[in-house]
Short mmCIF file of C-alpha atoms in Angstrom, two decimals:
data_model
loop_
_atom_site.label_atom_id
_atom_site.label_comp_id
_atom_site.label_asym_id
_atom_site.label_seq_id
_atom_site.Cartn_x
_atom_site.Cartn_y
_atom_site.Cartn_z
CA MET X 1 -28.73 39.39 17.92
CA ALA X 2 -26.58 38.48 14.92
CA ILE X 3 -24.37 35.40 14.91
CA GLN X 4 -20.87 36.09 13.72
CA PRO X 5 -19.27 33.54 11.37
CA PRO X 6 -15.98 32.05 12.59
CA ALA X 7 -12.78 33.77 11.58
CA ILE X 8 -10.77 32.17 8.78
CA ASP X 9 -8.03 31.07 11.18
CA ASP X 10 -10.39 29.45 13.75
CA GLN X 11 -9.95 25.74 14.35
CA MET X 12 -13.13 23.76 13.60
CA THR X 13 -14.29 20.32 14.72
CA VAL X 14 -16.59 18.25 12.50
CA PHE X 15 -18.98 15.61 13.82
CA TYR X 16 -20.23 13.36 11.01
CA SER X 17 -22.97 10.71 10.96
CA GLY X 18 -22.62 9.35 7.43
CA GLY X 19 -21.17 6.17 6.09
CA ASP X 20 -18.00 5.57 4.13
CA LYS X 21 -19.71 6.00 0.74
CA ARG X 22 -20.70 9.60 1.56
CA LYS X 23 -24.08 9.22 -0.17
CA ALA X 24 -25.91 10.62 2.81
CA GLY X 25 -24.89 11.98 6.14
CA VAL X 26 -25.27 14.90 8.46
CA ARG X 27 -22.48 17.04 9.86
CA PHE X 28 -22.16 19.45 12.72
CA MET X 29 -19.23 21.84 12.53
CA VAL X 30 -18.28 23.86 15.60
CA THR X 31 -15.38 26.02 16.66
CA SER X 32 -12.79 24.41 18.93
CA ASN X 33 -14.04 26.63 21.76
CA ALA X 34 -17.62 25.37 21.31
CA ALA X 35 -16.38 21.76 20.96
CA ARG X 36 -15.33 21.84 24.61
CA SER X 37 -19.03 22.01 25.53
CA VAL X 38 -19.95 18.92 23.51
CA ILE X 39 -20.81 16.07 25.87
CA ALA X 40 -22.23 13.58 23.34
CA PHE X 41 -22.57 12.90 19.64
CA GLN X 42 -24.82 9.97 18.79
CA PRO X 43 -25.11 9.02 15.13
CA ILE X 44 -28.37 7.05 15.29
CA SER X 45 -28.06 6.51 11.54
CA GLU X 46 -26.46 8.27 8.59
CA ARG X 47 -29.62 10.40 8.40
CA LEU X 48 -30.20 11.07 12.09
CA PRO X 49 -27.60 12.27 14.61
CA VAL X 50 -28.12 13.79 18.05
CA PHE X 51 -25.63 16.39 19.25
CA THR X 52 -25.64 17.20 22.98
CA ILE X 53 -24.00 20.28 24.45
CA ASN X 54 -23.60 21.32 28.05
CA GLY X 55 -24.28 24.84 29.15
CA THR X 56 -26.71 26.55 31.49
CA VAL X 57 -29.12 23.89 30.24
CA LYS X 58 -28.13 20.59 28.62
CA THR X 59 -29.28 20.91 24.99
CA HIS X 60 -29.96 18.13 22.48
CA ILE X 61 -29.77 19.20 18.84
CA ILE X 62 -31.31 16.82 16.33
CA SER X 63 -30.52 17.08 12.66
CA VAL X 64 -32.67 15.23 10.18
CA TYR X 65 -31.90 14.23 6.60
CA ALA X 66 -35.21 12.55 5.78
CA PRO X 67 -35.82 10.30 2.77
CA THR X 68 -37.70 11.97 -0.06
CA GLU X 69 -41.31 11.17 -0.89
CA THR X 70 -40.19 9.08 -3.87
CA SER X 71 -38.02 6.83 -1.65
CA PRO X 72 -39.18 3.25 -1.02
CA ASP X 73 -41.85 2.96 1.67
CA GLN X 74 -39.70 0.64 3.80
CA LEU X 75 -36.87 3.19 3.89
CA LYS X 76 -39.28 5.93 4.99
CA ASP X 77 -40.93 3.69 7.59
CA ASP X 78 -37.57 2.68 9.05
CA PHE X 79 -36.44 6.31 9.19
CA PHE X 80 -39.56 7.55 10.96
CA ASN X 81 -39.46 4.63 13.41
CA GLN X 82 -35.86 5.54 14.30
CA LEU X 83 -36.83 9.18 14.67
CA GLN X 84 -39.72 8.34 17.00
CA GLN X 85 -37.58 6.00 19.12
CA MET X 86 -34.90 8.66 19.41
CA LEU X 87 -37.42 11.36 20.39
CA ASP X 88 -38.95 9.04 22.99
CA SER X 89 -35.50 8.45 24.53
CA LEU X 90 -34.74 12.14 25.13
CA PRO X 91 -35.81 13.92 28.32
#
């Protein structure tokens, strides 16, 4: 099954988890029709949001913008601790 891209004139809603400096961040962009099914958007950090949609089954979508291998160890440790805590909190 192929997914059709939205038409040029479709209204879109953007959910953004980044800070004001726009150095990092993750976005979800959905059509206005799909936005009606959004029941939660939780920006855990600028690198880690959880997007929850309601449908036949409640679905949690996690997007990850992980630090690179050359990033400081503390930054990586903090990120992976947040990721683990978030995963543990989901059903």
